[in-house]
Tab-separated table of C-alpha atoms in Angstrom:
chain	number	residue	atom	x	y	z
J	336	UNK	CA	-143.594	88.787	-34.490
J	337	UNK	CA	-140.538	89.069	-32.602
J	338	UNK	CA	-138.719	86.147	-34.049
J	339	UNK	CA	-138.998	87.715	-37.775
J	340	UNK	CA	-138.298	91.573	-36.426
J	341	UNK	CA	-135.444	89.381	-34.840
J	342	UNK	CA	-134.760	87.743	-38.195
J	343	UNK	CA	-135.637	91.011	-40.452
J	344	UNK	CA	-133.098	92.622	-37.932
J	345	UNK	CA	-130.166	90.384	-38.515
J	346	UNK	CA	-130.604	90.249	-42.295
J	347	UNK	CA	-130.240	94.022	-42.443
J	348	UNK	CA	-127.263	94.284	-40.952
J	349	UNK	CA	-125.379	91.297	-43.013
J	350	UNK	CA	-126.378	91.621	-45.861
J	351	UNK	CA	-125.696	89.232	-49.167
J	352	UNK	CA	-123.142	90.052	-51.885
J	353	UNK	CA	-125.443	90.332	-54.255
J	354	UNK	CA	-123.462	88.094	-56.075
J	355	UNK	CA	-124.686	85.209	-54.162
J	356	UNK	CA	-128.733	86.798	-54.721
J	357	UNK	CA	-128.280	85.903	-58.152
J	358	UNK	CA	-125.540	83.490	-58.508
J	359	UNK	CA	-126.854	80.758	-61.061
J	360	UNK	CA	-126.938	77.340	-59.781
J	361	UNK	CA	-123.846	74.961	-60.655
J	362	UNK	CA	-124.856	71.491	-62.079
J	363	UNK	CA	-123.066	69.111	-60.652
J	364	UNK	CA	-120.586	67.605	-62.744
J	365	UNK	CA	-121.432	64.210	-64.089
J	366	UNK	CA	-119.753	60.989	-64.015
J	367	UNK	CA	-119.632	58.414	-65.992
J	368	UNK	CA	-118.270	54.699	-64.341
J	369	UNK	CA	-117.810	51.931	-67.747
J	370	UNK	CA	-118.144	48.651	-66.394
J	371	UNK	CA	-116.404	45.700	-67.631
J	372	UNK	CA	-116.439	44.982	-70.846
J	373	UNK	CA	-117.274	41.312	-71.754
J	374	UNK	CA	-116.373	38.546	-74.014
J	375	UNK	CA	-117.277	34.794	-74.196
J	376	UNK	CA	-115.907	32.410	-71.221
J	377	UNK	CA	-113.208	31.078	-73.011
J	378	UNK	CA	-112.561	33.513	-75.969
J	379	UNK	CA	-109.029	34.381	-74.796
J	380	UNK	CA	-108.878	36.360	-77.796
J	381	UNK	CA	-112.710	38.394	-77.562
J	382	UNK	CA	-111.644	39.108	-74.238
J	383	UNK	CA	-108.030	40.757	-74.625
J	384	UNK	CA	-110.225	42.666	-77.439
J	385	UNK	CA	-112.585	43.523	-75.143
J	386	UNK	CA	-110.104	44.619	-72.463
J	387	UNK	CA	-108.888	46.656	-75.018
J	388	UNK	CA	-112.035	48.410	-76.010
J	389	UNK	CA	-113.156	48.715	-72.419
J	390	UNK	CA	-109.815	50.629	-71.600
J	391	UNK	CA	-109.989	52.778	-74.452
J	392	UNK	CA	-113.389	54.363	-74.066
J	393	UNK	CA	-112.811	55.011	-70.776
J	394	UNK	CA	-109.620	57.662	-71.914
J	395	UNK	CA	-111.594	58.480	-74.799
J	396	UNK	CA	-114.419	60.008	-72.313
J	397	UNK	CA	-111.811	61.895	-70.175
J	398	UNK	CA	-110.929	63.707	-72.965
J	399	UNK	CA	-114.465	65.717	-72.913
J	400	UNK	CA	-114.089	68.425	-69.426
J	401	UNK	CA	-117.175	68.395	-68.445
J	402	UNK	CA	-117.333	65.169	-67.598
J	403	UNK	CA	-116.165	62.955	-64.821
J	404	UNK	CA	-114.896	58.470	-65.075
J	405	UNK	CA	-115.224	57.411	-62.299
J	406	UNK	CA	-111.924	55.046	-61.712
J	407	UNK	CA	-112.067	50.801	-62.951
J	408	UNK	CA	-111.329	50.276	-59.253
J	409	UNK	CA	-114.131	51.612	-58.101
J	410	UNK	CA	-116.793	50.888	-60.293
J	411	UNK	CA	-114.936	47.038	-59.340
J	412	UNK	CA	-116.099	47.616	-55.924
J	413	UNK	CA	-120.248	48.947	-56.789
J	414	UNK	CA	-120.519	46.526	-59.034
J	415	UNK	CA	-119.033	43.466	-55.994
J	416	UNK	CA	-121.452	44.742	-53.310
J	417	UNK	CA	-124.353	45.907	-55.537
J	418	UNK	CA	-124.540	42.731	-57.972
J	419	UNK	CA	-122.363	40.565	-57.216
J	420	UNK	CA	-121.008	37.843	-60.544
J	421	UNK	CA	-124.285	39.027	-62.137
J	422	UNK	CA	-123.928	39.600	-66.184
J	423	UNK	CA	-126.604	40.698	-68.749
J	424	UNK	CA	-130.299	41.022	-68.533
J	425	UNK	CA	-130.136	40.964	-64.938
J	426	UNK	CA	-127.246	43.392	-64.642
J	427	UNK	CA	-129.230	46.100	-66.726
J	428	UNK	CA	-132.319	46.285	-63.539
J	429	UNK	CA	-129.650	46.568	-60.927
J	430	UNK	CA	-127.407	49.441	-63.638
J	431	UNK	CA	-129.358	52.190	-61.829
J	432	UNK	CA	-128.042	50.451	-57.855
J	433	UNK	CA	-124.550	49.997	-59.350
J	434	UNK	CA	-124.325	53.743	-60.844
J	435	UNK	CA	-125.463	54.904	-57.300
J	436	UNK	CA	-123.348	52.466	-55.031
J	437	UNK	CA	-120.350	53.805	-58.012
J	438	UNK	CA	-121.179	57.612	-57.463
J	439	UNK	CA	-121.726	57.663	-61.098
J	440	UNK	CA	-124.956	59.618	-62.969
J	441	UNK	CA	-124.258	57.041	-66.087
J	442	UNK	CA	-122.709	53.857	-67.490
J	443	UNK	CA	-121.513	52.891	-70.273
J	444	UNK	CA	-121.991	48.843	-71.006
J	445	UNK	CA	-119.901	46.898	-73.371
J	446	UNK	CA	-119.768	43.782	-74.896
J	447	UNK	CA	-118.175	41.605	-77.372
J	448	UNK	CA	-119.247	38.552	-79.624
J	449	UNK	CA	-118.424	36.756	-82.214
J	450	UNK	CA	-121.107	36.801	-85.768
J	451	UNK	CA	-120.420	34.371	-87.312
J	452	UNK	CA	-116.400	34.981	-89.155
J	453	UNK	CA	-117.461	38.949	-88.083
J	454	UNK	CA	-117.138	40.302	-84.467
J	455	UNK	CA	-119.804	42.881	-83.127
J	456	UNK	CA	-119.286	45.424	-80.042
J	457	UNK	CA	-123.313	46.120	-77.979
J	458	UNK	CA	-122.517	48.559	-75.958
J	459	UNK	CA	-125.420	50.596	-73.947
J	460	UNK	CA	-125.874	54.497	-72.533
J	461	UNK	CA	-127.645	54.817	-69.151
J	462	UNK	CA	-128.523	57.810	-68.339
J	463	UNK	CA	-130.569	57.146	-65.684
J	464	UNK	CA	-131.829	60.547	-64.959
J	465	UNK	CA	-131.939	61.743	-68.415
J	466	UNK	CA	-135.638	60.441	-70.838
J	467	UNK	CA	-135.826	57.415	-72.795
J	468	UNK	CA	-134.894	54.282	-71.976
J	469	UNK	CA	-130.727	52.712	-71.963
J	470	UNK	CA	-129.337	53.722	-75.635
J	471	UNK	CA	-128.015	50.729	-77.569
J	472	UNK	CA	-125.151	51.145	-80.071
J	473	UNK	CA	-124.032	48.266	-82.027
J	474	UNK	CA	-120.685	48.258	-83.696
J	475	UNK	CA	-119.674	45.245	-86.689
J	476	UNK	CA	-116.413	44.382	-88.191
J	477	UNK	CA	-114.369	41.803	-89.517
J	478	UNK	CA	-111.901	42.119	-87.756
J	479	UNK	CA	-110.879	43.928	-85.327
J	480	UNK	CA	-109.237	47.073	-87.070
J	481	UNK	CA	-112.457	47.217	-88.931
J	482	UNK	CA	-114.061	46.821	-85.219
J	483	UNK	CA	-112.270	49.927	-84.358
J	484	UNK	CA	-112.940	51.586	-87.112
J	485	UNK	CA	-116.202	51.373	-86.878
J	486	UNK	CA	-116.188	51.944	-83.048
J	487	UNK	CA	-114.735	55.477	-83.820
J	488	UNK	CA	-117.083	56.828	-86.105
J	489	UNK	CA	-120.426	55.069	-84.408
J	490	UNK	CA	-119.560	55.819	-80.696
J	491	UNK	CA	-118.822	59.220	-81.724
J	492	UNK	CA	-121.512	59.806	-82.629
J	493	UNK	CA	-123.384	58.358	-80.288
J	494	UNK	CA	-121.822	60.336	-77.592
J	495	UNK	CA	-122.472	64.016	-79.534
J	496	UNK	CA	-126.191	62.408	-79.539
J	497	UNK	CA	-125.824	61.928	-75.862
J	498	UNK	CA	-124.481	64.934	-74.897
J	499	UNK	CA	-121.187	63.898	-74.359
J	500	UNK	CA	-118.034	66.234	-76.119
J	501	UNK	CA	-115.077	64.425	-76.581
J	502	UNK	CA	-111.603	64.709	-78.459
J	503	UNK	CA	-110.184	62.411	-81.205
J	504	UNK	CA	-110.200	58.948	-79.987
J	505	UNK	CA	-106.712	58.082	-78.028
J	506	UNK	CA	-104.108	57.533	-81.235
J	507	UNK	CA	-103.720	52.773	-80.988
J	508	UNK	CA	-103.306	50.861	-84.090
J	509	UNK	CA	-105.874	48.841	-84.693
J	510	UNK	CA	-102.534	46.137	-85.023
J	511	UNK	CA	-101.499	46.515	-81.267
J	512	UNK	CA	-105.037	45.964	-79.414
J	513	UNK	CA	-104.849	42.188	-78.995
J	514	UNK	CA	-101.464	42.425	-78.185
J	515	UNK	CA	-102.189	45.752	-75.517
J	516	UNK	CA	-105.531	43.933	-74.525
J	517	UNK	CA	-103.174	41.213	-73.425
J	518	UNK	CA	-100.996	43.082	-71.416
J	519	UNK	CA	-104.125	44.564	-69.716
J	520	UNK	CA	-105.406	40.998	-68.479
J	521	UNK	CA	-101.891	40.052	-66.955
J	522	UNK	CA	-101.885	43.366	-64.875
J	523	UNK	CA	-105.060	42.529	-64.175
J	524	UNK	CA	-103.927	39.463	-63.351
J	525	UNK	CA	-101.142	40.608	-61.033
J	526	UNK	CA	-98.783	39.408	-63.288
J	527	UNK	CA	-96.354	42.273	-64.957
J	528	UNK	CA	-93.430	40.409	-66.430
J	529	UNK	CA	-96.154	38.646	-68.754
J	530	UNK	CA	-97.977	42.552	-68.968
J	531	UNK	CA	-94.372	44.510	-70.225
J	532	UNK	CA	-93.776	41.099	-72.584
J	533	UNK	CA	-97.039	42.321	-74.517
J	534	UNK	CA	-96.883	45.435	-74.131
J	535	UNK	CA	-93.138	45.941	-75.046
J	536	UNK	CA	-93.886	44.241	-78.770
J	537	UNK	CA	-95.992	46.949	-79.348
J	538	UNK	CA	-94.662	50.116	-77.731
J	539	UNK	CA	-92.814	51.393	-80.521
J	540	UNK	CA	-96.045	50.500	-83.598
J	541	UNK	CA	-97.568	54.361	-84.468
J	542	UNK	CA	-98.801	56.147	-84.059
J	543	UNK	CA	-97.527	56.366	-80.405
J	544	UNK	CA	-100.006	55.318	-78.233
J	545	UNK	CA	-99.850	57.205	-74.294
J	546	UNK	CA	-101.833	54.793	-73.182
J	547	UNK	CA	-99.522	51.700	-74.131
J	548	UNK	CA	-96.414	53.517	-73.023
J	549	UNK	CA	-98.797	54.600	-69.582
J	550	UNK	CA	-99.716	51.157	-68.954
J	551	UNK	CA	-95.881	49.648	-69.709
J	552	UNK	CA	-94.725	51.717	-66.642
J	553	UNK	CA	-97.385	50.910	-64.848
J	554	UNK	CA	-96.156	46.986	-65.086
J	555	UNK	CA	-92.309	48.084	-65.264
J	556	UNK	CA	-92.811	49.057	-61.663
J	557	UNK	CA	-95.007	46.312	-60.402
J	558	UNK	CA	-92.189	43.973	-62.171
J	559	UNK	CA	-89.425	45.886	-60.377
J	560	UNK	CA	-88.087	46.117	-63.362
J	561	UNK	CA	-85.419	48.854	-64.555
J	562	UNK	CA	-86.620	51.228	-66.627
J	563	UNK	CA	-84.660	53.600	-70.012
């Protein structure tokens, strides 16, 4: 009784502001981890395109002001700690662990492959806190331009249905995707001169692309080249 009386006296003398008593609980910002997009081993063309799509969707997700996107470095660190060398179905089973290790609440996985003479990009959106199983999204096209157009429309619709309010896709010419991807792969492998060559070749291709410009600047800085 003495303890209760003491507590009551304290509250009486130190009342909380009304706004603190009735303030709504602010939900944590959702965080997305974009996993490295996969492509068949030895297929350099698809490997470059997969890297380009990964970078593009990473930047696209950032246009939702109520969403945070985990850095690529942090995603790779989480994969190295929780699923080293794992891919495919085995990675899917470990995805909740990877998401947690990356400090994320959602993930997007991509796999680019050939389907006869066409290209197919298989995407999996995972939200461990949401209802239902991970969402599979298939995008197909005859070439890079066709699959990019399909990806832009299909993924925008899928994001909307998942409550993700992205803006317009970051502008980039479909014809520049392959060189953009090769430049990113070169940067990943610490070859800034090669990256500069690839990215410079498409830097002026309309429409203007901030994605290409920023990565070209990064390549030039890493290569200690004279900037314009």
